[in-house]
Short mmCIF file of C-alpha atoms in Angstrom, two decimals:
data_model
loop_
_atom_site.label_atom_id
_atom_site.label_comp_id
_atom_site.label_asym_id
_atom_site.label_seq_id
_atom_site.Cartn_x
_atom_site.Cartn_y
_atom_site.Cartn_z
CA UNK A 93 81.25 61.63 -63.99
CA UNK A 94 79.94 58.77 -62.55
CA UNK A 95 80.17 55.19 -64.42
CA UNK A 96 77.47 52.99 -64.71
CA UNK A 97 75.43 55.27 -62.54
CA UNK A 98 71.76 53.99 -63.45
CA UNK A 99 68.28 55.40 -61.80
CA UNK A 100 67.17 52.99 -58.72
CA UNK A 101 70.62 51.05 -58.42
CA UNK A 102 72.58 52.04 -54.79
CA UNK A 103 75.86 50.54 -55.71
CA UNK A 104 77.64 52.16 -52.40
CA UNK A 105 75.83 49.15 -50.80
CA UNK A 106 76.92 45.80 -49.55
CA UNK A 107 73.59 43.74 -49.72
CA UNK A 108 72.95 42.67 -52.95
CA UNK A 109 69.58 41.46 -54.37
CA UNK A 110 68.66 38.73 -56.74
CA UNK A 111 64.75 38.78 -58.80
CA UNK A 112 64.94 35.25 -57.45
CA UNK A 113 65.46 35.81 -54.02
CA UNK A 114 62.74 38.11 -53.36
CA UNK A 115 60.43 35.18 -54.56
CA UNK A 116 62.50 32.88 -52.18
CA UNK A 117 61.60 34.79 -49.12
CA UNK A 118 57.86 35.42 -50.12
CA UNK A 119 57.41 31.61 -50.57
CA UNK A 120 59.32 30.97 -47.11
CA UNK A 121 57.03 33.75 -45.70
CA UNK A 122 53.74 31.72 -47.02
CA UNK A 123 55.33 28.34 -45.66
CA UNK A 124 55.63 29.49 -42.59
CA UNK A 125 52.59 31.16 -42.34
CA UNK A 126 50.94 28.31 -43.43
CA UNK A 127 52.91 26.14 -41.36
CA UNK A 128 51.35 28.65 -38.37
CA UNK A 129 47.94 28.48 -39.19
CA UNK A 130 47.96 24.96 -39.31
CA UNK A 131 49.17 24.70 -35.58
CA UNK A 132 46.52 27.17 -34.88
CA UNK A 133 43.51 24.85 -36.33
CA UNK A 134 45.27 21.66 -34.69
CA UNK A 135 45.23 23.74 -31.06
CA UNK A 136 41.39 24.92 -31.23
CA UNK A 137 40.56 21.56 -32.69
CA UNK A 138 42.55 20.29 -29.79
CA UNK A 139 40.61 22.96 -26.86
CA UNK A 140 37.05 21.97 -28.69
CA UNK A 141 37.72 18.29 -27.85
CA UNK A 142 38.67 19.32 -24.55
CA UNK A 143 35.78 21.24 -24.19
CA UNK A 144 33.25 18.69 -25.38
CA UNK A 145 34.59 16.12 -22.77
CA UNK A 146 34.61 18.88 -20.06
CA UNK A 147 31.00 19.86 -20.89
CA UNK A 148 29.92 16.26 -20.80
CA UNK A 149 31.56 16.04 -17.27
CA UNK A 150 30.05 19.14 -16.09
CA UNK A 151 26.75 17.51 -17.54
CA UNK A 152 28.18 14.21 -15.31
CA UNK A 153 28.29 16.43 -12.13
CA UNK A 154 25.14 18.25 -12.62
CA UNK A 155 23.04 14.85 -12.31
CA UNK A 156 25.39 14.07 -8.93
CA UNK A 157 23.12 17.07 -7.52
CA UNK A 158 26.53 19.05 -8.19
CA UNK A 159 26.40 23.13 -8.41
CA UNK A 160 27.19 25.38 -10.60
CA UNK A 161 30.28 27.61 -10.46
CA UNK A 162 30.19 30.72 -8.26
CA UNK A 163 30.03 34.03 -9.95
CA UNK A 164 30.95 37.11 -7.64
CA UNK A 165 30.00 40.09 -8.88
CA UNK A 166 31.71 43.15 -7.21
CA UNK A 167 31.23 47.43 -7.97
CA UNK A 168 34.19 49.37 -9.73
CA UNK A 169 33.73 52.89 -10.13
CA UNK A 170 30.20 52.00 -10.81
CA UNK A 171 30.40 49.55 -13.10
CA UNK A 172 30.61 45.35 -12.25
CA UNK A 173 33.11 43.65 -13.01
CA UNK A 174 33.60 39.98 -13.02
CA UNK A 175 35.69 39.08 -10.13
CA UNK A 176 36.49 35.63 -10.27
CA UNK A 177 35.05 32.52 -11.11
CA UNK A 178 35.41 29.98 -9.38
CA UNK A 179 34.54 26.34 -8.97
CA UNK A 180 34.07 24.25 -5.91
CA UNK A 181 36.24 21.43 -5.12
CA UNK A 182 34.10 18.44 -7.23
CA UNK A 183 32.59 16.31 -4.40
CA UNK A 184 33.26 12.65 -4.34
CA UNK A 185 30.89 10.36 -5.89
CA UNK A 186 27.97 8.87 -3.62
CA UNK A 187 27.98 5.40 -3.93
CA UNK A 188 24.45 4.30 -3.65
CA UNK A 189 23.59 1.56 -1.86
CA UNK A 190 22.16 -1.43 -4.08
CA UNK A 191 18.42 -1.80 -4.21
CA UNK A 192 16.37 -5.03 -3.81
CA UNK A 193 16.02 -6.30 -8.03
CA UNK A 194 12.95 -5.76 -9.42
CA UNK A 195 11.39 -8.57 -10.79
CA UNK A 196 12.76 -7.24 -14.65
CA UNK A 197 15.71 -7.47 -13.15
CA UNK A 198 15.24 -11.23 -12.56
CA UNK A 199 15.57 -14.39 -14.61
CA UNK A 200 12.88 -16.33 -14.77
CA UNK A 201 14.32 -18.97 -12.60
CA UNK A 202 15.28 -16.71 -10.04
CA UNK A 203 11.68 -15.06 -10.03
CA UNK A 204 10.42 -18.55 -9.27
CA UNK A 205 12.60 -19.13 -6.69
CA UNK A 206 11.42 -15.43 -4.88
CA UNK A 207 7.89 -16.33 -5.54
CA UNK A 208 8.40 -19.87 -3.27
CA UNK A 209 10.30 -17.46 -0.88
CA UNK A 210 7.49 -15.23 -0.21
CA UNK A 211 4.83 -17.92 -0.44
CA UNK A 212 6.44 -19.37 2.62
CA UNK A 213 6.85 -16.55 4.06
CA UNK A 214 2.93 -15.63 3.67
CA UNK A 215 2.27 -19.36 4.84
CA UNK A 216 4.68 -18.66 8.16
CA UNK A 217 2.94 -15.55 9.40
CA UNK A 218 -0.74 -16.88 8.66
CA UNK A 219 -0.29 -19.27 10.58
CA UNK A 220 1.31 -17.40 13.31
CA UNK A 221 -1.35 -15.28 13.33
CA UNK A 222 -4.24 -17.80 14.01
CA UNK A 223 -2.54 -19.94 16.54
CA UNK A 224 -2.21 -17.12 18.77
CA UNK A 225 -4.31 -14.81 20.70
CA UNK A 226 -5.19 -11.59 19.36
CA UNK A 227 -3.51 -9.26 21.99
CA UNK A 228 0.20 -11.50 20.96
CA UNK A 229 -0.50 -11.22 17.71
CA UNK A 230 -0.53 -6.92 18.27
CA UNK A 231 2.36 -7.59 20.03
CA UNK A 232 4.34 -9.67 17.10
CA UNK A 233 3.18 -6.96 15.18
CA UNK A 234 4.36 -3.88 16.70
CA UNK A 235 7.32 -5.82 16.88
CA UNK A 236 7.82 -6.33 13.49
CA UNK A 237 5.21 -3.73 11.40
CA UNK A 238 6.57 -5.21 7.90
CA UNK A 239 5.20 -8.79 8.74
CA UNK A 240 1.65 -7.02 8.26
CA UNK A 241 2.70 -6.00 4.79
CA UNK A 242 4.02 -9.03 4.00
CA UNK A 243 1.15 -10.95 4.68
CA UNK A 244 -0.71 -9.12 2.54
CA UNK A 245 1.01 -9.02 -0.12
CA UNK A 246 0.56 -12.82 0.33
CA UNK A 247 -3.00 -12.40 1.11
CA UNK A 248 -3.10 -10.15 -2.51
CA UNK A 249 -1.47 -13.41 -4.32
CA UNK A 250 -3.85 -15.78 -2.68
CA UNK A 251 -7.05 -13.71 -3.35
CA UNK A 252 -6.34 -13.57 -7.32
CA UNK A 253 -6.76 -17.45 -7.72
CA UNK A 254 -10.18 -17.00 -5.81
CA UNK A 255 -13.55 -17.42 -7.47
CA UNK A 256 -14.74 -14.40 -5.99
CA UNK A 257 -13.71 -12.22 -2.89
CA UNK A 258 -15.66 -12.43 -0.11
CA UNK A 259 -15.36 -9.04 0.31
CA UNK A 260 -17.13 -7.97 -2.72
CA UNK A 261 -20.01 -10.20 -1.83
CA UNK A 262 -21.04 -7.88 1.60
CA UNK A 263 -20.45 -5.11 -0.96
CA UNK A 264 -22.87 -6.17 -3.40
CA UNK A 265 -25.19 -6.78 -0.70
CA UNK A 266 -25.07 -3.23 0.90
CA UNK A 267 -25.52 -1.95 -2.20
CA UNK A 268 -28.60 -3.88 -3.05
CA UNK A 269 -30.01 -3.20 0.75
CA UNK A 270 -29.86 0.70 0.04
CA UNK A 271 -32.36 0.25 -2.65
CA UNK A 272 -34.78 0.00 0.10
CA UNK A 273 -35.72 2.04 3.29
CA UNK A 274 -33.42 2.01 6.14
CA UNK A 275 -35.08 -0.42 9.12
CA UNK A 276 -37.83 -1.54 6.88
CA UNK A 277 -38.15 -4.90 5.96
CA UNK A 278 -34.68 -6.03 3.69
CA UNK A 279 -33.03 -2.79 4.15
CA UNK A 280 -30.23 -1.71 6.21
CA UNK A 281 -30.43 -1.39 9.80
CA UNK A 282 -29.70 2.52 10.89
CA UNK A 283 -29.30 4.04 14.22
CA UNK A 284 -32.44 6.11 15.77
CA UNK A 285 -33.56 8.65 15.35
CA UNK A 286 -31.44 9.70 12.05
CA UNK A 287 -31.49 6.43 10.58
CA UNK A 288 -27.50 6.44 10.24
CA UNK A 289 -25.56 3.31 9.30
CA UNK A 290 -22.50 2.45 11.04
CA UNK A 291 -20.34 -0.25 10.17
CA UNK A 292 -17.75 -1.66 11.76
CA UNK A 293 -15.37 -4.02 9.86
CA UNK A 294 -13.37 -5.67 12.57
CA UNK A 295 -10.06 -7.08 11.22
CA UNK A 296 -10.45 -4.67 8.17
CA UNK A 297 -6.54 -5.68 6.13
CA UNK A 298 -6.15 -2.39 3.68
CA UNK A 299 -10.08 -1.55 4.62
CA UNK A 300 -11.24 -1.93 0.79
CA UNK A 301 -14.65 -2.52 2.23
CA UNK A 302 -14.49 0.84 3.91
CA UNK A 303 -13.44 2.37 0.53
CA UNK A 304 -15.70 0.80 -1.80
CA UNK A 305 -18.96 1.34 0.53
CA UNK A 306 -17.64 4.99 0.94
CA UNK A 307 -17.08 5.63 -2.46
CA UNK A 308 -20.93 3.74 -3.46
CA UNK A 309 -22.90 5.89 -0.21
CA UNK A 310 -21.22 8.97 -1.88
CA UNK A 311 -22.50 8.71 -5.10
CA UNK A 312 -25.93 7.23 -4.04
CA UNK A 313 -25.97 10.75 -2.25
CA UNK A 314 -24.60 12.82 -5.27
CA UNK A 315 -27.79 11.67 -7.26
CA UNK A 316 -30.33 11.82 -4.61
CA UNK A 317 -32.11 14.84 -5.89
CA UNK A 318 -35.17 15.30 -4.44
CA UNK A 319 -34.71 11.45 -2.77
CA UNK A 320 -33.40 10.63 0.93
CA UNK A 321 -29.80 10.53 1.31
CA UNK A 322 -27.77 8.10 3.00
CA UNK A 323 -26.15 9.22 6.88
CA UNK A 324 -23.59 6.57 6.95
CA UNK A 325 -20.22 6.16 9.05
CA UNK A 326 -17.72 3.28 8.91
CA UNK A 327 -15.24 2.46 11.60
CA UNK A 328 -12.29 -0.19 10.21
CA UNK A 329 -9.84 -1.85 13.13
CA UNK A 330 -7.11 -3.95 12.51
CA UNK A 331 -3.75 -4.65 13.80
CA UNK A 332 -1.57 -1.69 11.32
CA UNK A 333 -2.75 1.53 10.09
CA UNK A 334 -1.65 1.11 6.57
CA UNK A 335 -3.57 4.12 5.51
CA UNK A 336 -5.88 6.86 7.35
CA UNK A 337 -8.94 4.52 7.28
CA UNK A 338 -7.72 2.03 9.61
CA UNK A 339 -7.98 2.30 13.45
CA UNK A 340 -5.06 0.36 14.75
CA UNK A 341 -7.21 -1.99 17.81
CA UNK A 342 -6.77 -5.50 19.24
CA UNK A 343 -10.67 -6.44 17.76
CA UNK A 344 -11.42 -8.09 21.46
CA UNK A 345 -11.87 -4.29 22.55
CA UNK A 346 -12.28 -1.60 19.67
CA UNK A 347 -13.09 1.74 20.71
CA UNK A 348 -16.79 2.16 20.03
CA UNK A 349 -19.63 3.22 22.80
CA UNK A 350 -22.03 0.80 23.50
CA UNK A 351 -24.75 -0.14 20.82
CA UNK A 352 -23.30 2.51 18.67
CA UNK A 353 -22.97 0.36 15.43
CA UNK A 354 -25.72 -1.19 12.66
CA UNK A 355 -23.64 -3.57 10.86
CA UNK A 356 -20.36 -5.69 12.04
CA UNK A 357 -18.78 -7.18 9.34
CA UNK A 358 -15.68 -10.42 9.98
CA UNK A 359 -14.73 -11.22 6.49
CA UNK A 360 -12.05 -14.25 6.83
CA UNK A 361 -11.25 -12.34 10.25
CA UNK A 362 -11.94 -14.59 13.04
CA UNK A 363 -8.34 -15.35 13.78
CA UNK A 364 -6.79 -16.10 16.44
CA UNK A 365 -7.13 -18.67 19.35
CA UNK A 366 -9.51 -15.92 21.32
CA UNK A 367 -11.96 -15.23 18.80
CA UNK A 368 -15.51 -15.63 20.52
CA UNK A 369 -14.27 -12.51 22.32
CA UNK A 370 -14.60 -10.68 18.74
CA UNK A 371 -18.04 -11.87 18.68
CA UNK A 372 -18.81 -10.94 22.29
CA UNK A 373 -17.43 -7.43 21.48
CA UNK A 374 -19.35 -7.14 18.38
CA UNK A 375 -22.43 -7.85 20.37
CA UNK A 376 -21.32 -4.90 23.11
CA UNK A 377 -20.70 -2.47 20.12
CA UNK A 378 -24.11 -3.49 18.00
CA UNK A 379 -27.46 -1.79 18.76
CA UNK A 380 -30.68 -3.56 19.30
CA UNK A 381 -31.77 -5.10 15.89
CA UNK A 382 -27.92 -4.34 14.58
CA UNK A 383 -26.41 -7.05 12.37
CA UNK A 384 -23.26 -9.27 12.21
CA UNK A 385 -22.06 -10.35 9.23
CA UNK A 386 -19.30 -13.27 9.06
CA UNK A 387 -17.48 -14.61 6.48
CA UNK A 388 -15.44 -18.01 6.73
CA UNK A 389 -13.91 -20.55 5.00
CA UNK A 390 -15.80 -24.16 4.75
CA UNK A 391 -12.67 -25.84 5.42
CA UNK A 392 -12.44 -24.54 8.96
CA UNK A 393 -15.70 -25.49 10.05
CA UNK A 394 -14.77 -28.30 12.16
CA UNK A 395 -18.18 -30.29 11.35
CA UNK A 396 -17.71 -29.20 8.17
CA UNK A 397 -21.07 -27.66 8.01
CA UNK A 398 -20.99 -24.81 10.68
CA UNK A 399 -24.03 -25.65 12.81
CA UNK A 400 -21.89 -25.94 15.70
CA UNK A 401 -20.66 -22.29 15.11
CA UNK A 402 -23.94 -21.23 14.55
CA UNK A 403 -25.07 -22.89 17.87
CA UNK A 404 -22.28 -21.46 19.88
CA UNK A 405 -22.82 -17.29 18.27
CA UNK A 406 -26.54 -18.60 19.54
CA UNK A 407 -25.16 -19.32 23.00
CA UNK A 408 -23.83 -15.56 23.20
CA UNK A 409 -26.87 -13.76 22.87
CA UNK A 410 -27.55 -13.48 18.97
CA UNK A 411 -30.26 -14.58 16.56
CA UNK A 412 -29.31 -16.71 13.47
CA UNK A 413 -30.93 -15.24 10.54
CA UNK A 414 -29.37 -17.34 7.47
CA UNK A 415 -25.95 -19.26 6.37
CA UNK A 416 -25.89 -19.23 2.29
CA UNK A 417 -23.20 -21.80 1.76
CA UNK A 418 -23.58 -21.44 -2.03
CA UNK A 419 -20.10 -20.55 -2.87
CA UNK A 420 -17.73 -23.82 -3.20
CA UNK A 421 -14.83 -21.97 -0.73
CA UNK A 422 -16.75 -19.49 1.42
CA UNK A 423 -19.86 -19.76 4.11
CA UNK A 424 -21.30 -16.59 4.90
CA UNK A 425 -23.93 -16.30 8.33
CA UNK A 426 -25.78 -13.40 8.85
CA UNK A 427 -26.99 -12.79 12.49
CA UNK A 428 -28.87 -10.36 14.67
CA UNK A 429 -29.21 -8.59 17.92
CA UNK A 430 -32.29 -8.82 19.67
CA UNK A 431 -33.89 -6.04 21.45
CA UNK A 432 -35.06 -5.86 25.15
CA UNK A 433 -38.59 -7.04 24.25
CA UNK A 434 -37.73 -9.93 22.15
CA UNK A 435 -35.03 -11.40 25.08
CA UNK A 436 -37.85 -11.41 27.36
CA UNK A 437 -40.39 -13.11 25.50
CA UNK A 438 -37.73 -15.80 24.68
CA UNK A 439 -36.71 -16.18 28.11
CA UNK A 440 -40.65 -16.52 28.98
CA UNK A 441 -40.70 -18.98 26.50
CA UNK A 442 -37.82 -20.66 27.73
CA UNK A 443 -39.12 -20.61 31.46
CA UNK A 444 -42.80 -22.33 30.17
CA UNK A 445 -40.55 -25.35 28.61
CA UNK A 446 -38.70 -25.71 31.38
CA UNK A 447 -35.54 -25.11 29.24
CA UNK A 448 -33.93 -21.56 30.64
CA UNK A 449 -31.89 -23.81 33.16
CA UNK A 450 -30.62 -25.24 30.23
CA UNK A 451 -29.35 -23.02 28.29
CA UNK A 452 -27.56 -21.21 31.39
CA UNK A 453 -25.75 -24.30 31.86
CA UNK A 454 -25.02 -24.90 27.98
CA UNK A 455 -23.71 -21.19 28.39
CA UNK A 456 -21.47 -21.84 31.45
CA UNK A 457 -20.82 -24.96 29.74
CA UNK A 458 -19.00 -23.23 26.61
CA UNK A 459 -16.95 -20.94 29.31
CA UNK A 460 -15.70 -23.90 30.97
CA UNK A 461 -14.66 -25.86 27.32
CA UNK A 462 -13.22 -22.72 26.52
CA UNK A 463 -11.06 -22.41 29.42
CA UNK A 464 -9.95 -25.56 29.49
CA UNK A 465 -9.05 -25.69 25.31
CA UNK A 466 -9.48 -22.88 23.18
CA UNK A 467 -11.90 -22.51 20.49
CA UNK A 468 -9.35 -21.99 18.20
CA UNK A 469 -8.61 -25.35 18.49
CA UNK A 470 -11.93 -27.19 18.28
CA UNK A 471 -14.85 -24.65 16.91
CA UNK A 472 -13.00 -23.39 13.74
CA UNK A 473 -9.83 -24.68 12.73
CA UNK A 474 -6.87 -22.71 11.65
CA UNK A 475 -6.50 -21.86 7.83
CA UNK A 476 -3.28 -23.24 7.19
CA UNK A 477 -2.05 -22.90 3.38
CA UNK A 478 -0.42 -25.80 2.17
CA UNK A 479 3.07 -26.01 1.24
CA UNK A 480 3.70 -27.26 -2.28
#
């Protein structure tokens, strides 16, 4: 008989247990496993950081032109498996090399001092540029292309303070001449038989004539129903090509047949210590009864009235038709090319008078004086900008 024996109790064992001790171990149990968890939320709090700032530098990379990471994809058994992934090396960071400041960029101060920097730099090549020849001032330019830009981005400055641009003016008065028949009285002058104007617009800059007369002839075309359209061409030389208008020509010798243009247009162009040879070319290029159009600042007119230049453009074979000196900065002279019939009857005229021996000598006359100083020097004066 055994003592004490009761139903559930082993008492052959050695381990004892308590009621208290089971609670003991549950309570360690639910320490520890909080103790784990809480290591677990530090460590993927910890990898999200980590993956925030690794995003951000992938983001970082991405706008260095970076690439992405290579994938290679590869056939098990028929199925693909991700090989590996893996990135390239990170390349090192382009430095890139400091741009010229904008003018935001600038105080105010130092935006004044850039402004006197270019103005003198403006003032330096204009005057370069009309106290030489025209075949060294190519030269200085294909030299240096960027002192063409510079200049006018000068020229830009200059041309805002201006009353009105000269080149405007010869706009306006194509545009009013194409009300009215091409060779009749106040219209344009067009070649025969198709009645087509050509201009040329010798010393051109950016050739905004050549756009804005384009741009008007196209139009005046577009609504022509029924009416006669406009055959025009315009030919624009100067010493860049600074877009695909421009011819790039030293404007003693463009590239033009004989009498193949109707207009020739010098707006603030006759620079240079040469420049009677742009009007002799002009007068090469034009066709009989073709006009030349100048433009020129009063200031250079060295009796400040321009008869003298008048006289001299007389001298070289063409007929003065008017000077409007109306504007307070600008003297614009509108000549023409006589035909065959009308150079005859002048020089009959001449002959009766007794004068034709005259005005062959007043010719040679010019040649010499030019020879000896240039009219650069004497017949209009250089436009030099003061320096304030």
């Amino acid at each position: 008989m055994e003592l004490f024996k009761v139903e559930g109790w082993n008492l052959n064992t050695d381990k004892v247990a308590f009621k208290d001790s089971k609670k003991k171990e549950a309570q360690k149990e639910r320490n520890r496993q909080e103790k784990l968890d809480r290591k677990q939320r530090n460590n993927k709090a910890s990898k999200e950081t980590k993956n925030e700032d690794s995003k951000q530098e992938e983001v970082e990379e991405e706008e260095e032109d970076t690439q992405d990471l290579e994938v290679s994809d590869v056939e098990d058994d028929g199925k693909k498996v991700n090989e590996s992934k893996k990135p390239k090396a990170k390349p090192q960071k382009v430095i890139k090399p400091q741009t010229k400041p904008t003018s935001k960029q600038l105080t105010p101060l130092q935006q004044k001092m850039m402004a006197k920097l270019s103005g003198s730099r403006f003032r330096w090549i204009n005057e370069q540029l009309y106290t030489i020849s025209s075949e060294e001032a190519l030269d200085l330019i294909k030299e240096q292309p960027g002192l063409f830009d510079e200049y006018h981005e000068g020229f830009r400055s200059q041309v805002q303070s201006w009353p009105e641009n000269p080149v405007d003016t010869f706009v306006d008065e194509i545009k009013f001449r194409s009300k009215k028949v091409i060779n009749a009285p106040g219209g344009l002058p067009g070649l025969y038989p198709n009645k087509e104007i050509v201009i040329a617009d010798m010393g051109c800059g950016e050739a905004q004539l050549g756009l804005d007369v384009t741009q008007f002839f196209n139009k005046f075309n577009k609504r022509a129903k029924g009416r006669r359209k406009i055959s025009f061409k315009i030919n624009s030389f100067d010493l860049k090509q600074v877009n695909n208008r421009i011819t790039v020509a030293d404007i003693r010798h463009v590239p033009m047949k004989d009498e193949s243009a109707t207009i020739v247009i010098f707006c603030l162009a006759l620079m240079g210590t040469n420049f009677l040879d742009f009007i002799k070319e002009s007068y090469r290029i034009l066709a009989p009864r073709g006009e030349l159009w100048i433009s020129e600042i009063k200031s250079r007119f060295a009796d400040g009235r321009g008869d003298e230049f008048v006289e001299t453009l007389k001298l070289l074979g063409f007929f003065h038709k008017k000077t409007d000196d109306s504007n307070k900065m600008f003297t614009r002279f509108e000549f023409f090319k006589p035909p065959e019939d009308i150079i005859q009857e002048r020089r009959a005229k001449l002959e009766r008078r007794n004068k034709f021996i005259e005005v062959e000598t007043e010719k040679e006359q010019l040649e010499v004086k030019r020879k000896k100083v240039a009219e650069g020097k004497w017949l209009l004066k250089p436009c030099i900008y003061k320096r304030r």
